[in-house]
């Protein structure tokens, strides 16, 4: 376990350094948008999605440096999704990663533009030429992240999430929504790790695809459980917001016990998928336990 913790610490500080380098500098003379972008991205977050890019690539023997750009890109998209998710027109949250939300620290217009600019920066990074990836690989990653972020992915899921508020729902509709709003970026993270490996086998693709599919759903259900059971200091966000917003979350609709059982089942399924992957010493399995407990 201590080696996994060391891995996490090293990777997270590597990710922080890269994000810091790729974000525009917040010079006193520069416009406030740059500062707000840095505020929304740096100094917080579990960095789950970049970690998935690295761990997937590393499980397949890809060099870490070849994974840097997609790892940053997906975290920028994620950070943008959080800034917009917190806006008054969406979840109306005041606290994120233990700090005031972007629109509270700045203002709504700045928060909207921060999200826009983070999204653009993500694709700008994937469009960079690098000797570590072929142009085809970069283009494939760009397409993968674009589809996962858009109306058939995260943004589409967010639209369904808003539509669902205050209405009765059922497990099937909730799962479909979660696979989009949260699962899409998690699957894209794993997919980009796979793309970095030129010749991943069908078995590797299937195993990692199953892993990401299960993790995406389990991660959102776990987040919903935390919203009910955890406290502000642990979460770094205000608990109870789902109920306040009348969100038909998985635990709200199915009950907290069933929700916890579902997370365990998916965690188990995700781990089982890894058995088909011959990647000794890789931490994808430990990452599951880390983010789902
Ligand atoms: C929060 O994501 C939003 C969900 C999709 C559940 P994370 O729990 O990964 O948020 P950070 O990046 O650690 O702040
Ligand atoms: C967020 O779901 C999913 C996104 C695509 C951002 P939530 O609304 O439950 O995320 P939190 O709880 O605010 O982090
Ligand atoms: Mg939301
Ligand atoms: Mg929210
Ligand atoms: Mg939540």
XYZ file of C-alpha atoms and ligand atoms in Angstrom:
324
model
C 0.000 0.000 0.000
C 2.771 2.433 0.823
C 4.208 2.021 -2.670
C 0.809 2.839 -4.170
C 0.646 5.931 -1.979
C 4.092 6.930 -3.155
C 3.037 6.429 -6.758
C -0.022 8.629 -6.174
C 2.038 11.346 -4.549
C 4.615 11.354 -7.338
C 2.078 11.302 -10.159
C -0.106 13.983 -8.582
C 2.836 16.326 -8.159
C 3.916 15.570 -11.752
C 0.372 16.405 -12.949
C 0.363 19.614 -10.902
C 3.661 20.720 -12.445
C 2.427 20.017 -15.971
C -0.900 21.787 -15.474
C 0.904 24.770 -13.994
C 3.206 24.874 -16.998
C 0.435 24.592 -19.596
C -1.957 27.105 -18.022
C -1.453 30.726 -19.047
C 0.556 32.712 -16.486
C -1.423 35.030 -14.209
C 0.693 38.129 -14.728
C -0.575 41.268 -12.986
C -1.008 42.840 -16.403
C -2.815 39.853 -17.919
C -6.554 39.572 -17.962
C -8.338 38.085 -14.972
C -9.480 35.080 -16.984
C -6.001 33.558 -16.790
C -6.036 33.877 -13.018
C -9.506 32.290 -12.798
C -8.370 29.375 -14.988
C -5.455 28.716 -12.669
C -7.756 29.038 -9.653
C -10.132 26.402 -11.049
C -7.443 23.873 -11.981
C -4.506 24.125 -9.588
C -4.150 23.026 -5.991
C -6.930 20.494 -5.535
C -8.785 17.501 -6.827
C -7.974 13.825 -6.766
C -6.707 13.891 -10.381
C -8.518 10.614 -11.039
C -8.769 11.078 -14.802
C -5.087 11.874 -15.440
C -4.161 8.984 -13.136
C -6.276 6.716 -15.324
C -4.465 7.904 -18.449
C -1.102 7.138 -16.813
C -2.047 3.824 -15.228
C -3.663 2.545 -18.421
C -0.712 3.547 -20.557
C 1.786 2.210 -18.038
C -0.086 -1.125 -17.807
C 0.583 -1.462 -21.538
C 4.211 -0.385 -21.354
C 3.783 3.142 -22.717
C 6.348 5.738 -21.667
C 5.053 8.223 -19.103
C 6.039 11.266 -21.199
C 3.797 10.081 -24.032
C 0.849 10.336 -21.628
C 1.448 13.848 -20.319
C -0.622 15.770 -22.870
C -3.767 13.571 -22.739
C -3.507 13.448 -18.917
C -3.535 17.264 -18.734
C -6.183 17.607 -21.417
C -8.740 15.425 -19.668
C -8.156 17.147 -16.317
C -8.761 20.529 -17.993
C -12.053 19.279 -19.434
C -13.002 17.883 -16.029
C -12.122 21.155 -14.265
C -14.204 23.072 -16.809
C -17.143 20.703 -16.216
C -16.928 21.388 -12.467
C -16.821 25.179 -12.915
C -19.984 25.052 -15.042
C -21.617 22.365 -12.854
C -21.364 24.720 -9.862
C -22.967 27.720 -11.589
C -26.290 29.002 -10.226
C -28.038 27.829 -13.405
C -26.814 24.293 -12.718
C -26.111 22.940 -9.190
C -25.620 26.335 -7.559
C -22.721 25.346 -5.313
C -20.567 27.683 -3.223
C -17.702 25.361 -2.379
C -15.421 23.233 -4.572
C -12.193 21.487 -3.630
C -12.330 23.277 -0.273
C -12.427 26.750 -1.814
C -15.184 29.108 -2.970
C -16.461 28.018 -6.395
C -15.129 29.904 -9.398
C -18.226 32.103 -9.779
C -18.044 32.966 -6.067
C -14.342 33.810 -6.132
C -14.771 35.802 -9.361
C -18.179 36.263 -10.969
C -20.571 34.278 -13.140
C -19.415 35.677 -16.447
C -15.790 34.931 -15.560
C -16.735 31.385 -14.505
C -18.515 30.753 -17.805
C -15.521 32.029 -19.741
C -13.124 30.059 -17.525
C -14.925 26.865 -18.495
C -14.888 27.844 -22.163
C -11.184 28.665 -22.099
C -10.214 25.501 -20.201
C -12.043 23.442 -22.777
C -10.211 25.171 -25.628
C -6.887 24.737 -23.884
C -7.511 20.994 -23.522
C -7.839 20.577 -27.286
C -4.963 22.947 -27.919
C -2.760 20.583 -25.881
C -3.918 17.504 -27.787
C -3.198 19.298 -31.060
C 0.454 19.835 -30.103
C 2.938 17.916 -32.162
C 5.172 15.689 -30.103
C 7.747 13.089 -31.117
C 6.156 10.782 -28.537
C 2.884 10.359 -30.413
C 2.147 10.033 -34.101
C -0.152 12.617 -35.699
C -2.719 9.838 -36.042
C -2.549 9.024 -32.349
C -2.934 12.700 -31.394
C -5.880 13.091 -33.732
C -7.501 9.938 -32.383
C -7.120 11.233 -28.812
C -8.514 14.614 -29.816
C -11.561 12.980 -31.373
C -12.020 10.665 -28.368
C -11.962 13.534 -25.868
C -14.188 15.739 -28.040
C -16.889 13.078 -28.329
C -16.661 12.228 -24.620
C -17.053 15.904 -23.648
C -19.894 16.749 -25.989
C -23.622 16.261 -26.295
C -23.266 12.475 -26.573
C -20.986 12.437 -23.541
C -20.465 14.616 -20.474
C -22.432 17.675 -21.633
C -25.294 15.447 -22.778
C -25.305 13.743 -19.376
C -25.347 17.097 -17.613
C -28.360 18.098 -19.711
C -30.176 14.898 -18.661
C -29.174 15.559 -15.046
C -30.825 18.991 -15.105
C -33.889 17.612 -16.842
C -34.241 14.873 -14.220
C -34.378 17.264 -11.244
C -37.650 17.119 -9.352
C -38.982 14.188 -11.375
C -39.417 10.549 -10.499
C -36.747 8.289 -11.936
C -35.566 4.687 -11.991
C -32.257 2.832 -11.854
C -32.038 2.348 -15.630
C -32.449 6.044 -16.473
C -30.069 7.057 -13.701
C -27.405 4.644 -14.871
C -27.698 5.864 -18.450
C -27.320 9.456 -17.250
C -24.286 8.583 -15.074
C -22.547 6.727 -17.873
C -22.718 10.017 -19.790
C -22.150 12.787 -17.259
C -19.357 10.998 -15.386
C -18.565 7.765 -17.219
C -17.751 9.385 -20.551
C -14.653 11.265 -19.318
C -13.500 8.275 -17.278
C -13.772 6.005 -20.316
C -12.035 8.628 -22.465
C -9.139 8.723 -19.976
C -8.649 4.975 -20.283
C -9.169 5.111 -24.056
C -6.449 7.737 -24.456
C -4.070 5.539 -22.478
C -4.954 2.743 -24.896
C -4.442 4.947 -27.955
C -0.954 5.813 -26.697
C -0.145 2.127 -27.115
C 0.095 1.620 -30.877
C -0.800 -2.056 -30.911
C -3.058 -2.770 -27.936
C -4.736 -6.153 -28.321
C -8.481 -6.759 -28.505
C -8.280 -8.413 -25.083
C -6.550 -5.429 -23.540
C -9.125 -3.059 -25.059
C -12.021 -5.173 -23.806
C -10.611 -5.565 -20.285
C -9.808 -1.887 -19.874
C -13.105 -0.879 -21.451
C -15.007 -2.984 -18.927
C -12.892 -1.576 -16.090
C -13.646 2.022 -17.140
C -17.330 1.330 -17.706
C -17.764 -0.081 -14.185
C -15.607 2.580 -12.554
C -17.502 5.438 -14.252
C -20.837 4.314 -12.852
C -19.488 3.310 -9.437
C -17.643 6.616 -9.071
C -20.798 8.714 -9.546
C -22.882 6.535 -7.200
C -20.098 6.822 -4.613
C -20.103 10.615 -5.089
C -23.871 10.640 -4.464
C -23.459 8.568 -1.291
C -20.787 10.986 -0.072
C -23.143 13.905 -0.713
C -25.560 12.261 1.744
C -23.155 10.860 4.331
C -19.954 12.885 4.360
C -19.056 16.262 5.807
C -17.842 19.502 4.320
C -14.253 19.095 5.597
C -13.853 15.683 3.951
C -15.683 16.583 0.747
C -14.414 20.100 0.173
C -17.928 20.761 -1.152
C -21.241 21.381 0.583
C -22.987 18.089 1.347
C -26.737 17.742 0.939
C -26.827 19.658 -2.294
C -28.363 16.825 -4.308
C -31.383 16.693 -2.040
C -31.661 20.479 -2.025
C -31.692 20.405 -5.820
C -34.136 17.470 -5.839
C -31.741 15.318 -7.838
C -33.001 11.771 -8.307
C -29.628 10.243 -7.479
C -29.018 6.494 -7.308
C -29.107 6.387 -3.464
C -32.137 8.719 -3.363
C -34.111 6.452 -5.684
C -32.785 2.991 -4.756
C -31.898 3.562 -1.110
C -28.489 3.990 0.456
C -27.975 0.267 1.151
C -28.684 -0.742 -2.424
C -26.451 2.077 -3.645
C -23.534 0.862 -1.536
C -24.078 -2.712 -2.686
C -24.054 -1.534 -6.295
C -20.736 0.288 -5.802
C -19.195 -2.889 -4.312
C -20.537 -5.011 -7.158
C -19.142 -2.655 -9.799
C -15.828 -2.405 -7.950
C -15.617 -6.190 -7.962
C -16.542 -6.349 -11.650
C -13.914 -3.740 -12.514
C -11.289 -5.695 -10.607
C -12.286 -8.928 -12.298
C -11.787 -7.257 -15.678
C -8.186 -6.529 -14.693
C -7.462 -10.252 -14.307
C -7.593 -10.566 -18.090
C -4.936 -7.878 -18.307
C -1.441 -9.177 -17.843
C -0.025 -6.150 -16.053
C 1.788 -7.179 -12.866
C 2.583 -4.355 -10.452
C 0.130 -1.978 -12.039
C -2.028 0.069 -9.674
C -5.337 0.216 -11.579
C -6.871 -2.161 -9.019
C -5.660 -0.173 -6.033
C -6.941 3.010 -7.625
C -10.453 1.501 -7.458
C -10.211 0.952 -3.717
C -8.689 4.395 -3.295
C -11.511 6.305 -5.026
C -14.468 4.102 -4.053
C -13.963 4.002 -0.279
C -16.531 15.291 -9.086
O -15.421 14.633 -9.616
C -17.644 15.243 -10.060
C -18.033 13.880 -10.413
C -17.997 13.475 -11.626
C -18.505 12.975 -9.396
P -14.163 14.301 -8.711
O -14.622 13.647 -7.452
O -13.175 13.557 -9.520
O -13.641 15.764 -8.353
P -12.153 16.227 -8.003
O -11.443 16.373 -9.303
O -11.517 15.197 -7.121
O -12.341 17.549 -7.317
C -21.005 16.155 -11.700
O -21.920 15.467 -10.925
C -20.753 15.582 -13.000
C -20.021 16.483 -13.896
C -19.994 16.211 -15.135
C -19.324 17.684 -13.421
P -22.196 16.185 -9.532
O -22.965 17.437 -9.741
O -22.753 15.189 -8.587
O -20.703 16.545 -9.069
P -20.368 17.310 -7.733
O -20.960 16.519 -6.597
O -20.952 18.669 -7.851
O -18.873 17.304 -7.689
Mg -24.214 18.225 -11.193
Mg -22.625 19.316 -8.723
Mg -22.242 15.031 -6.535
